N, CA and C of each residue as an Amber inpcrd file, in Angstrom:
protein
   315
 109.5200000 152.9560000  47.6320000 109.7980000 152.8360000  49.0880000
 108.6430000 152.2470000  49.8370000 107.4740000 152.6240000  49.2600000
 106.1870000 151.9590000  49.9400000 106.2860000 150.3940000  49.7350000
 106.5790000 149.9550000  48.4530000 106.5860000 148.5240000  48.2300000
 107.4880000 147.8900000  48.9880000 108.7500000 148.5360000  49.0800000
 109.7890000 147.9320000  50.0360000 109.3940000 147.6780000  51.3800000
 108.7730000 148.5780000  51.9060000 108.1460000 148.3730000  53.2860000
 107.2870000 147.1850000  53.3960000 106.3750000 146.9900000  52.6170000
 105.3630000 145.9560000  52.4590000 106.1210000 144.5440000  52.4090000
 107.1610000 144.4040000  51.6190000 107.7930000 143.2800000  51.6890000
 108.4380000 142.7820000  53.0530000 108.7630000 143.7770000  53.7630000
 109.2680000 143.4460000  55.1450000 108.1950000 143.5660000  56.2960000
 107.0070000 143.6520000  55.7460000 105.8470000 143.7340000  56.8910000
 105.6100000 142.3820000  57.5960000 105.3170000 142.5440000  58.7370000
 105.2140000 141.3600000  59.6840000 103.5690000 141.0950000  59.6680000
 103.3390000 139.7340000  59.3550000 101.9480000 139.2420000  59.4050000
 101.4870000 138.8590000  60.9140000 101.0530000 139.8220000  61.5080000
 100.7780000 139.5760000  62.9350000  99.7380000 138.4550000  63.2360000
  98.6900000 138.4680000  62.2670000  97.7570000 137.3150000  62.4640000
  98.2710000 136.0670000  62.3080000  99.1880000 135.8680000  61.3680000
  99.9260000 134.6730000  61.2570000 100.6950000 134.3060000  62.4810000
 101.3390000 135.1850000  63.0750000 102.1220000 134.9360000  64.2290000
 101.2140000 134.5340000  65.4940000 100.1810000 135.2450000  65.5990000
  99.1770000 135.0100000  66.5520000  98.5620000 133.5700000  66.5740000
  98.2700000 133.2070000  65.2810000  97.7070000 131.8860000  65.0120000
  98.6800000 130.7360000  65.3540000  99.7920000 131.1210000  64.8050000
 100.9690000 130.0330000  65.2750000 101.1930000 129.9100000  66.7190000
 101.0590000 130.9990000  67.4780000 101.2320000 130.8510000  69.0030000
  99.9770000 130.1880000  69.6410000  98.7480000 130.4990000  69.0960000
  97.5720000 129.9270000  69.7090000  97.4690000 128.4070000  69.4100000
  98.0770000 128.0130000  68.2970000  98.1000000 126.5550000  68.0470000
  99.1740000 125.8630000  68.9610000 100.1520000 126.6020000  69.5280000
 101.2170000 126.1430000  70.1850000 100.8190000 125.7910000  71.6090000
  99.9370000 126.7610000  72.1650000  99.5210000 126.6170000  73.5860000
  97.9540000 126.2130000  73.7610000  97.7460000 125.4810000  74.7560000
  96.3310000 125.0820000  74.9450000  95.5260000 126.1650000  75.5150000
  94.1950000 126.0540000  75.3770000  93.3680000 127.0730000  75.8190000
  93.2510000 127.1090000  77.3600000  92.9740000 128.2180000  77.9860000
  92.7040000 128.2410000  79.4210000  91.3500000 127.7970000  79.8380000
  90.5130000 127.7410000  78.9140000  89.1150000 127.2480000  79.0910000
  89.0430000 125.7590000  79.2550000  88.5160000 125.2950000  80.4220000
  88.3800000 123.8470000  80.7090000  86.9160000 123.4900000  80.8250000
  86.4900000 122.4950000  80.0570000  85.0730000 122.0250000  80.0750000
  84.9750000 120.8100000  80.8780000  84.0480000 120.7750000  81.7590000
  83.7360000 119.4060000  82.5530000  82.2640000 119.3910000  82.8200000
  81.8820000 118.1140000  82.6640000  80.4050000 117.8260000  82.7940000
  80.0120000 117.8810000  84.2180000  80.8740000 117.5080000  85.0820000
  80.5810000 117.5800000  86.6560000  81.6120000 118.4630000  87.1360000
  81.1380000 119.5610000  87.7290000  82.1140000 120.5610000  88.3040000
  82.8610000 120.1360000  89.4510000  84.2000000 120.3150000  89.5080000
  85.0090000 119.8160000  90.4540000  84.7370000 120.5640000  91.8600000
  85.0830000 119.8970000  93.0920000  85.0730000 120.5480000  94.3350000
  86.4570000 121.4100000  94.5260000  86.3800000 122.5780000  94.7840000
  87.6970000 123.3910000  94.9030000  87.7730000 123.9910000  96.3090000
  88.8040000 123.7390000  96.9560000  89.2050000 124.3650000  98.3240000
  90.3780000 125.2120000  97.8490000  90.1820000 126.4090000  97.6300000
  91.2140000 127.3180000  97.1350000  92.0540000 127.7490000  98.2180000
  91.6900000 127.6200000  99.4240000  92.5000000 127.8660000 100.4980000
  93.5900000 126.8410000 100.6580000  93.3980000 125.6660000 100.3060000
  94.4920000 124.6890000 100.2940000  95.1430000 124.3270000  98.9620000
  94.6300000 125.1710000  98.0100000  94.9740000 124.9300000  96.4400000
  94.7020000 123.3970000  96.1940000  93.4890000 122.9410000  96.4170000
  93.1580000 121.5860000  96.4500000  91.8440000 121.5790000  95.4060000
  91.9280000 120.5160000  94.6180000  90.6910000 120.3030000  93.6330000
  90.4860000 118.8300000  93.6440000  89.2060000 118.5110000  93.9870000
  88.6810000 117.0740000  93.7760000  87.7890000 116.9840000  92.5170000
  88.5430000 116.0690000  91.5160000  87.7800000 116.0140000  90.2500000
  86.6490000 114.9620000  90.4790000  85.4320000 115.3450000  90.3300000
  84.3980000 114.2610000  90.4700000  84.0090000 113.6370000  89.0850000
  84.6890000 114.0190000  87.9740000  84.3580000 113.6360000  86.7170000
  84.8000000 112.1960000  86.5900000  83.8340000 111.1770000  86.3150000
  84.2780000 109.8680000  86.0950000  85.2130000 109.7190000  84.9570000
  86.2600000 108.9070000  85.1370000  87.1900000 108.5200000  84.0720000
  86.4830000 107.6020000  82.9690000  86.5060000 108.2110000  81.8260000
  86.0360000 107.3290000  80.6210000  87.0770000 106.4560000  80.0920000
  87.0380000 105.1250000  80.3900000  88.0840000 104.2460000  79.9720000
  88.0760000 104.1670000  78.5330000  87.1200000 104.3200000  77.7350000
  87.0920000 104.3040000  76.3880000  87.9840000 105.4300000  75.7710000
  87.8310000 106.6920000  76.4380000  88.5820000 107.7630000  76.0790000
  90.0150000 107.6690000  76.3810000  90.3680000 107.0930000  77.4380000
  91.8090000 106.7800000  77.8050000  92.4200000 105.8460000  76.6770000
  91.7990000 104.7230000  76.4820000  92.2620000 103.8800000  75.5810000
  93.6990000 103.2270000  75.9320000  94.5540000 103.1150000  74.8790000
  95.8190000 102.4500000  75.0640000  96.8310000 103.4710000  75.5120000
  96.6040000 104.6950000  75.2760000  97.5450000 105.8150000  75.6330000
  97.2220000 106.3790000  77.0670000  97.3980000 105.6660000  78.1300000
  97.1160000 105.9720000  79.4590000  97.9890000 107.2320000  79.8960000
  99.1610000 107.2090000  79.7300000  99.9560000 108.3400000  80.1430000
  99.4970000 109.6630000  79.6000000  99.2750000 109.7610000  78.3410000
  98.9200000 110.9390000  77.6790000  97.5190000 111.3970000  78.1930000
  96.6720000 110.4450000  78.3660000  95.2690000 110.6620000  78.8130000
  95.3670000 111.2660000  80.2610000  96.0920000 110.6380000  81.0490000
  96.2750000 110.9470000  82.5260000  96.9000000 112.4670000  82.5900000
  97.8690000 112.7410000  81.7210000  98.4680000 113.9790000  81.5870000
  97.4870000 115.0500000  81.2510000  96.5880000 114.7260000  80.2660000
  95.6160000 115.7540000  79.9390000  94.6350000 116.0530000  80.9950000
  94.3420000 114.9220000  81.7690000  93.3390000 115.2360000  82.9160000
  94.0300000 116.1040000  83.8840000  95.2120000 115.7740000  84.2570000
  96.0470000 116.5530000  85.1680000  96.1610000 117.9840000  84.7740000
  96.5290000 118.2570000  83.5080000  96.6210000 119.5290000  82.9240000
  95.3420000 120.3420000  83.0540000  94.2560000 119.7170000  82.6730000
  92.8770000 120.3590000  82.8090000  92.5450000 120.7770000  84.2540000
  92.8600000 119.7560000  85.2010000  92.5140000 120.0940000  86.6200000
  93.4030000 121.2030000  87.1710000  94.6990000 121.2460000  86.7840000
  95.5920000 122.2340000  87.2250000  95.1750000 123.5270000  86.6420000
  94.7550000 123.7580000  85.3150000  94.3410000 124.8400000  84.7240000
  93.1130000 125.4010000  85.3350000  92.1900000 124.4360000  85.7920000
  90.9000000 124.9080000  86.5220000  91.3050000 125.5180000  87.9120000
  92.2430000 124.9790000  88.5390000  92.6470000 125.5590000  89.8350000
  93.2880000 126.7930000  89.5030000  94.1460000 127.0600000  88.8040000
  94.6600000 128.2850000  88.3700000  93.8400000 129.3080000  88.0550000
  92.7460000 128.9660000  87.2460000  91.7980000 129.8100000  86.7850000
  90.9300000 130.3360000  88.1350000  90.7090000 129.5390000  89.0930000
  90.1000000 129.8740000  90.2790000  90.9240000 130.8330000  91.1110000
  92.2600000 130.6570000  91.1660000  93.1770000 131.5490000  91.8180000
  93.0540000 132.8720000  91.3080000  93.0190000 133.0050000  89.9450000
  93.0090000 134.3540000  89.2640000  91.6210000 134.9690000  89.3640000
  90.5740000 134.3010000  89.9150000  89.3780000 135.0920000  90.2280000
  89.3970000 135.8240000  91.4170000  90.4100000 135.5530000  92.2510000
  90.6420000 136.1780000  93.7050000  91.1360000 137.7720000  93.4800000
  90.8320000 138.3150000  94.4050000  91.3500000 139.8460000  94.2850000
  92.9450000 139.7250000  94.3990000  93.5170000 140.5720000  93.5590000
  95.0980000 140.7370000  93.5180000  95.5370000 141.9660000  94.1800000
  96.8740000 141.8980000  94.4840000  97.5670000 143.0590000  95.0330000
  98.8820000 143.1520000  94.4360000  99.1390000 144.3050000  93.7450000
 100.4920000 144.5040000  93.0980000 101.4780000 145.0490000  94.1290000
 102.6400000 144.4550000  94.1700000 103.8090000 144.9360000  94.9280000
 104.9770000 145.1840000  93.8750000 105.9430000 145.5670000  94.4030000
 107.0490000 146.0900000  93.4630000 107.7260000 144.9120000  92.7220000
 107.6370000 143.8190000  93.3340000 108.1650000 142.6550000  92.7660000
 107.3280000 141.6220000  92.0640000 106.0270000 141.5490000  92.5170000
 105.0570000 140.4710000  92.2170000 103.6130000 140.9410000  92.2150000
 102.8640000 140.2100000  91.7510000 101.3770000 140.2800000  91.8000000
 101.0080000 139.2500000  92.8960000 100.2980000 139.6420000  93.8700000
  99.9140000 138.6450000  94.9920000  98.4370000 138.5580000  95.0400000
  98.1310000 137.2210000  95.5640000  96.6380000 136.8520000  95.8540000
  96.6940000 136.3140000  97.0880000  95.7220000 136.8540000  97.9860000
  95.3920000 136.4050000  99.3510000  94.4960000 135.1890000  99.1780000
  94.9400000 134.0280000  99.6550000  94.1150000 132.8820000  99.6250000
  93.1420000 132.8570000 100.8250000  91.8850000 132.3510000 100.5960000
  90.8880000 132.3860000 101.7930000  91.3260000 131.2350000 102.7390000
  90.6530000 131.1020000 103.8080000  90.8780000 130.0450000 104.7260000
  90.5050000 128.8520000 104.0730000  91.2380000 127.7070000 104.4070000
  90.9120000 126.4440000 103.9020000  89.4580000 125.9660000 104.3570000
  88.8990000 125.0940000 103.4800000  87.6030000 124.4790000 103.9280000
  87.6380000 123.0440000 104.1570000  88.8260000 122.4450000 103.7220000
  88.9890000 120.9770000 103.8130000  90.0000000 120.7580000 104.9460000
  89.6950000 119.8080000 105.9230000  90.5880000 119.4190000 106.8810000
  91.5090000 118.4310000 106.3240000  92.7160000 118.5760000 106.3710000
  93.7770000 117.6990000 105.7400000  94.2300000 116.8870000 106.8400000
  94.2620000 115.4550000 106.8320000  94.7560000 114.6440000 107.8650000
  96.3280000 114.7980000 108.0000000  96.7320000 114.8230000 109.0620000
  98.0550000 114.9420000 109.5290000  98.6470000 113.7130000 110.2060000
  99.9160000 113.4640000 110.2660000 100.4480000 112.3850000 110.8510000
 100.1370000 112.3220000 112.4450000 100.3060000 113.5820000 112.9000000
 100.2170000 113.8090000 114.3160000  99.1320000 114.9240000 114.5340000
  98.4050000 114.8840000 115.6120000  97.4000000 115.8460000 115.9050000
  98.0170000 117.1640000 116.3180000
């Protein structure tokens, strides 16, 4: 009976490894830190674009930059204090620090 249960055992490490390979890390590395206005959910990426890195696959490279910047912004949101409600986990955004131009004053 003991050997029978080992045959059906689930290899959790293998499952976790497969999942970690499937998803990208939430850690984003940048040489130049972006300017973040969390009140507007706005990120200014000051990192110069390396044209050699982009190469011929511009679409994929730009998607990677957009993904990293979005992840950085989400990481900043999760640093804020949260409040649990019955239906959701809420974050109170601070006041915006960037004035956004509008069509009419």
